[in-house]
Amino acid sequence: MKTTKSNLFYRKSGKGPHPLILLHGFGQEHSAFDTWLKALENNHTVYAFDHYYHGQSTREDSPLTIAQWKQQFEDFLLREDITKFSIVGFSLGGRFALVTTNLFPERIRHLILIAPDGIFRSIWFRLATSSLGNPLFKYLMLHPDHFNTLLDTFKTLRITSSSMVRFAQKELQGKDNRKRVYRTWTYFKPIQVPISMVARVINQHGIQTHLILGTLDSIIPLGKILSKTTKIRTLETHKLPYKHHHMIEASKTLVPSLLSGEFFD
């Protein structure tokens, strides 16, 4: 069996008694949470990760399976001697947080999802990762002029919103960014579990779950998330008047207050 070389980087900070995992969004790295640390480090030991193909985490170009992620995360928990932990995931990190919760529900104190990916799959993601659409997706990432022409056509025909077009054009500037988009969408495709399955696990284990959404977020629309999370009995929803890429900064005072509940259980 072929072995996949990988290095999963994380930065450890703080000396508090409660382990806290932080998972960033696409195009970011562990430093996305730097402004949170002062408020967290007294009560938590914080582990801020870089996703593969981001920051200092590296991996060969191949699909990341749930079984592989489970083994890698178990190795991390063993190395750091962590029994229970809380986990926060923003955007792409939300998808990994949901999968991790499904794998280790008995070990999780709090699950906090900020504008999370992984609850619904957009038509663009389904097309780009399908057997027919993925070769075209790769071609467009290698030929940005053609991709921009396609985006302009979608905008003109009102197939997608102007804000989504601006977001795509911004994120896909530069060859490295386009390569990261292709790798992330293609090789992280297996990292997905139905939200109905995660809801059952959360309910069975009574995991305190918080969902933080932006009312101005056009990337992770509030309505599409709320309609799919109604069966989580321990869920508390928090709405903030911000766009997608402002959600980490907007949540930096809210998250410590949500986590403080674990000190009284």
XYZ file of N, CA, C and O in Angstrom, residues 42-145:
416
model
N -4.906 31.948 29.285
C -4.907 31.701 30.727
C -5.667 30.431 31.092
O -5.283 29.702 32.020
N -6.749 30.163 30.383
C -7.591 29.017 30.703
C -7.429 27.840 29.751
O -7.959 26.762 30.009
N -6.712 28.052 28.649
C -6.581 27.014 27.639
C -5.135 26.820 27.213
O -4.326 27.749 27.263
N -4.843 25.621 26.790
C -3.668 25.374 25.978
C -4.176 25.287 24.546
O -5.009 24.429 24.223
N -3.708 26.190 23.709
C -4.274 26.374 22.370
C -3.382 25.697 21.327
O -2.161 25.900 21.315
N -4.020 24.923 20.462
C -3.331 24.268 19.352
C -3.941 24.802 18.053
O -5.053 24.426 17.682
N -3.231 25.705 17.402
C -3.716 26.308 16.157
C -3.031 25.607 14.987
O -1.804 25.654 14.846
N -3.813 24.949 14.163
C -3.302 24.106 13.085
C -3.186 24.869 11.764
O -3.915 25.826 11.522
N -2.290 24.381 10.915
C -2.300 24.703 9.495
C -2.920 23.515 8.762
O -2.469 22.369 8.944
N -3.932 23.757 7.933
C -4.439 22.686 7.085
C -3.365 22.270 6.079
O -2.465 23.059 5.748
N -3.474 21.054 5.595
C -2.600 20.647 4.502
C -2.752 21.610 3.318
O -3.830 22.133 3.068
N -1.645 21.824 2.630
C -1.560 22.756 1.490
C -1.688 24.211 1.936
O -1.868 25.105 1.113
N -1.582 24.450 3.237
C -1.623 25.790 3.808
C -0.467 25.924 4.801
O -0.128 24.962 5.502
N 0.081 27.136 4.890
C 1.093 27.385 5.909
C 2.235 26.390 5.845
O 2.799 26.113 4.788
N 2.550 25.775 7.005
C 3.682 24.862 7.105
C 3.281 23.390 7.031
O 4.149 22.512 7.198
N 2.010 23.104 6.799
C 1.580 21.708 6.638
C 1.740 21.289 5.185
O 1.331 22.011 4.274
N 2.324 20.139 4.986
C 2.584 19.659 3.630
C 2.050 18.242 3.459
O 1.961 17.476 4.421
N 1.719 17.929 2.216
C 1.186 16.604 1.914
C 1.298 16.348 0.417
O 1.192 17.269 -0.384
N 1.499 15.090 0.056
C 1.497 14.743 -1.348
C 0.108 14.969 -1.938
O -0.883 15.008 -1.220
N 0.054 15.096 -3.248
C -1.216 15.338 -3.922
C -1.999 14.030 -4.047
O -1.812 13.261 -4.998
N -2.859 13.783 -3.080
C -3.713 12.598 -3.100
C -4.876 12.842 -2.147
O -4.767 13.646 -1.210
N -6.011 12.181 -2.349
C -7.168 12.395 -1.484
C -6.857 12.065 -0.022
O -6.193 11.072 0.276
N -7.317 12.925 0.858
C -7.202 12.697 2.296
C -8.462 11.992 2.758
O -9.550 12.558 2.711
N -8.338 10.761 3.220
C -9.510 10.006 3.657
C -9.800 10.280 5.128
O -8.926 10.735 5.882
N -11.009 9.975 5.528
C -11.381 10.132 6.936
C -10.530 9.222 7.812
O -10.124 9.613 8.914
N -10.241 8.019 7.336
C -9.401 7.097 8.111
C -8.006 7.666 8.321
O -7.420 7.550 9.416
N -7.449 8.303 7.296
C -6.130 8.923 7.434
C -6.166 10.087 8.414
O -5.268 10.239 9.248
N -7.201 10.919 8.299
C -7.334 12.043 9.233
C -7.479 11.533 10.665
O -6.878 12.090 11.592
N -8.250 10.477 10.857
C -8.424 9.911 12.196
C -7.090 9.482 12.782
O -6.776 9.790 13.942
N -6.288 8.785 11.999
C -4.992 8.325 12.481
C -4.077 9.497 12.805
O -3.399 9.511 13.844
N -4.050 10.496 11.949
C -3.179 11.648 12.168
C -3.609 12.441 13.398
O -2.761 12.913 14.167
N -4.924 12.565 13.594
C -5.403 13.308 14.760
C -5.194 12.510 16.035
O -4.861 13.077 17.085
N -5.363 11.195 15.965
C -5.071 10.344 17.127
C -3.601 10.452 17.522
O -3.273 10.502 18.724
N -2.716 10.478 16.533
C -1.286 10.635 16.815
C -1.022 11.953 17.539
O -0.222 12.005 18.482
N -1.691 13.004 17.099
C -1.546 14.309 17.752
C -2.037 14.258 19.204
O -1.349 14.737 20.120
N -3.213 13.680 19.434
C -3.762 13.596 20.795
C -2.849 12.796 21.713
O -2.642 13.169 22.877
N -2.286 11.716 21.193
C -1.366 10.897 21.983
C -0.085 11.658 22.292
O 0.403 11.649 23.429
N 0.447 12.337 21.290
C 1.696 13.079 21.464
C 1.547 14.191 22.505
O 2.456 14.429 23.300
N 0.401 14.848 22.504
C 0.173 15.961 23.440
C -0.532 15.530 24.724
O -0.822 16.369 25.576
N -0.801 14.234 24.838
C -1.449 13.677 26.042
C -2.781 14.376 26.338
O -3.057 14.817 27.448
N -3.619 14.471 25.309
C -4.912 15.141 25.416
C -6.019 14.097 25.541
O -6.132 13.192 24.711
N -6.831 14.239 26.569
C -7.968 13.334 26.771
C -9.236 13.959 26.234
O -9.950 13.360 25.424
N -9.545 15.174 26.693
C -10.717 15.902 26.214
C -10.295 17.268 25.686
O -9.300 17.851 26.155
N -11.064 17.780 24.748
C -10.704 19.059 24.137
C -11.946 19.738 23.584
O -12.984 19.110 23.361
N -11.827 21.037 23.368
C -12.827 21.805 22.620
C -12.241 22.091 21.243
O -11.021 22.125 21.064
N -13.133 22.302 20.269
C -12.662 22.504 18.898
C -13.454 23.626 18.241
O -14.672 23.705 18.381
N -12.736 24.510 17.568
C -13.329 25.634 16.849
C -12.896 25.540 15.388
O -11.706 25.404 15.102
N -13.855 25.619 14.476
C -13.526 25.585 13.065
C -14.207 26.711 12.314
O -15.413 26.915 12.456
N -13.418 27.449 11.543
C -13.954 28.509 10.687
C -13.923 28.060 9.239
O -12.899 27.584 8.744
N -15.046 28.200 8.532
C -15.125 27.932 7.100
C -14.628 26.525 6.800
O -15.197 25.555 7.275
N -13.549 26.366 6.019
C -12.997 25.040 5.748
C -12.715 24.289 7.039
O -12.945 23.075 7.138
N -12.238 24.990 8.044
C -11.973 24.368 9.339
C -13.219 23.797 9.980
O -13.147 22.847 10.768
N -14.393 24.367 9.647
C -15.642 23.824 10.157
C -15.901 22.420 9.648
O -16.430 21.572 10.380
N -15.532 22.158 8.393
C -15.720 20.817 7.844
C -14.849 19.811 8.598
O -15.299 18.716 8.947
N -13.604 20.176 8.868
C -12.724 19.294 9.622
C -13.209 19.143 11.068
O -13.082 18.063 11.656
N -13.752 20.202 11.637
C -14.269 20.121 13.005
C -15.464 19.169 13.089
O -15.596 18.404 14.054
N -16.333 19.176 12.086
C -17.477 18.271 12.065
C -17.021 16.818 11.937
O -17.529 15.935 12.654
N -16.084 16.556 11.054
C -15.570 15.191 10.898
C -14.879 14.731 12.177
O -15.069 13.591 12.628
N -14.096 15.609 12.788
C -13.397 15.266 14.027
C -14.380 14.977 15.152
O -14.189 14.047 15.944
N -15.439 15.751 15.219
C -16.482 15.509 16.223
C -17.134 14.154 16.006
O -17.392 13.408 16.963
N -17.383 13.813 14.759
C -17.989 12.522 14.450
C -17.061 11.362 14.813
O -17.524 10.272 15.186
N -15.750 11.583 14.738
C -14.778 10.542 15.042
C -14.491 10.406 16.532
O -14.246 9.296 17.019
N -14.508 11.521 17.270
C -14.102 11.513 18.678
C -15.148 12.178 19.581
O -14.803 13.038 20.398
N -16.409 11.823 19.477
C -17.446 12.571 20.218
C -17.290 12.499 21.731
O -17.632 13.464 22.440
N -16.771 11.390 22.238
C -16.643 11.221 23.686
C -15.531 12.085 24.268
O -15.427 12.223 25.495
N -14.728 12.706 23.418
C -13.580 13.476 23.892
C -13.786 14.980 23.741
O -12.913 15.770 24.104
N -14.935 15.385 23.219
C -15.136 16.802 22.900
C -16.010 17.495 23.945
O -17.103 17.025 24.261
N -15.528 18.609 24.452
C -16.286 19.416 25.408
C -17.216 20.382 24.676
O -18.409 20.410 24.916
N -16.640 21.190 23.808
C -17.399 22.175 23.049
C -17.047 22.067 21.570
O -15.879 21.850 21.222
N -18.043 22.240 20.736
C -17.852 22.367 19.293
C -18.362 23.742 18.890
O -19.529 24.068 19.120
N -17.485 24.548 18.317
C -17.868 25.887 17.874
C -17.586 25.995 16.383
O -16.452 25.829 15.931
N -18.636 26.260 15.622
C -18.547 26.354 14.171
C -18.802 27.797 13.752
O -19.854 28.358 14.066
N -17.844 28.373 13.046
C -17.960 29.760 12.592
C -18.080 29.760 11.074
O -17.150 29.339 10.371
N -19.239 30.193 10.567
C -19.488 30.192 9.119
C -18.930 28.932 8.477
O -18.078 28.990 7.589
N -19.393 27.759 8.920
C -18.701 26.512 8.562
C -19.016 25.976 7.179
O -20.153 26.011 6.715
N -17.985 25.472 6.541
C -18.140 24.606 5.384
C -18.526 23.216 5.914
O -18.359 22.931 7.093
N -19.065 22.363 5.032
C -19.336 20.987 5.416
C -20.760 20.690 5.808
O -21.118 19.525 5.991
N -21.595 21.710 5.935
C -22.995 21.475 6.281
C -23.847 21.371 5.027
O -24.763 20.570 4.940
N -23.531 22.163 4.033
C -24.166 21.992 2.720
C -23.079 22.095 1.662
O -22.029 22.718 1.873
N -23.296 21.466 0.528
C -22.329 21.491 -0.567
C -22.919 22.297 -1.719
O -23.996 21.969 -2.221
N -22.209 23.328 -2.121
C -22.700 24.173 -3.201
C -22.657 23.412 -4.521
O -21.916 22.436 -4.687
N -23.424 23.893 -5.479
C -23.434 23.291 -6.804
C -22.048 23.381 -7.435
O -21.617 22.472 -8.163
N -21.294 24.454 -7.128
C -19.963 24.626 -7.712
C -19.002 23.585 -7.164
O -18.174 23.042 -7.907
N -19.095 23.290 -5.882
C -18.232 22.265 -5.292
C -18.557 20.893 -5.874
O -17.666 20.121 -6.223
N -19.852 20.604 -5.996
C -20.242 19.298 -6.528
C -19.768 19.138 -7.972
O -19.302 18.064 -8.364
N -19.881 20.199 -8.762
C -19.430 20.127 -10.149
C -17.907 19.990 -10.230
O -17.380 19.175 -10.997
N -17.191 20.793 -9.445
C -15.727 20.827 -9.532
C -15.087 19.526 -9.073
O -13.968 19.200 -9.488
N -15.770 18.784 -8.207
C -15.194 17.550 -7.677
C -15.804 16.296 -8.291
O -15.457 15.189 -7.894
N -16.708 16.466 -9.255
C -17.295 15.312 -9.928
C -16.299 14.726 -10.929
O -15.335 15.386 -11.333
N -16.523 13.491 -11.335
C -15.597 12.834 -12.261
C -15.530 13.564 -13.599
O -14.488 13.607 -14.252
N -16.653 14.142 -14.037
C -16.678 14.878 -15.298
C -16.171 16.311 -15.141
O -15.485 16.841 -16.017
N -16.519 16.941 -14.006
C -16.192 18.352 -13.822
C -14.772 18.620 -13.356
O -14.219 19.693 -13.619
N -14.135 17.628 -12.688
C -12.821 17.886 -12.114
C -11.739 18.173 -13.160
O -10.926 19.087 -12.960
N -11.699 17.461 -14.309
C -10.710 17.829 -15.327
C -10.893 19.254 -15.845
O -9.906 19.967 -16.090
N -12.148 19.685 -15.997
C -12.409 21.061 -16.422
C -11.959 22.045 -15.349
O -11.381 23.100 -15.653
N -12.255 21.722 -14.103
C -11.826 22.557 -12.976
C -10.308 22.730 -12.995
O -9.787 23.850 -12.853
N -9.580 21.642 -13.189
C -8.119 21.704 -13.243
C -7.668 22.583 -14.407
O -6.760 23.410 -14.264
N -8.301 22.427 -15.556
C -7.942 23.225 -16.733
C -8.134 24.717 -16.456
O -7.275 25.542 -16.781
N -9.254 25.064 -15.817
C -9.530 26.468 -15.545
C -8.547 27.052 -14.535
O -8.200 28.232 -14.600
N -8.099 26.226 -13.579
C -7.109 26.702 -12.619
C -5.755 26.945 -13.294
O -4.969 27.791 -12.857
N -5.493 26.205 -14.365
C -4.239 26.384 -15.102
C -4.322 27.487 -16.149
O -3.298 27.948 -16.662
N -5.560 27.901 -16.473
C -5.778 28.924 -17.505
C -6.701 30.013 -16.941
O -7.903 30.040 -17.218
N -6.149 30.904 -16.127
C -6.971 31.887 -15.402
C -7.743 32.835 -16.308
O -8.818 33.302 -15.927
N -7.233 33.138 -17.499
C -7.969 34.035 -18.399
C -9.306 33.410 -18.798
O -10.337 34.098 -18.833
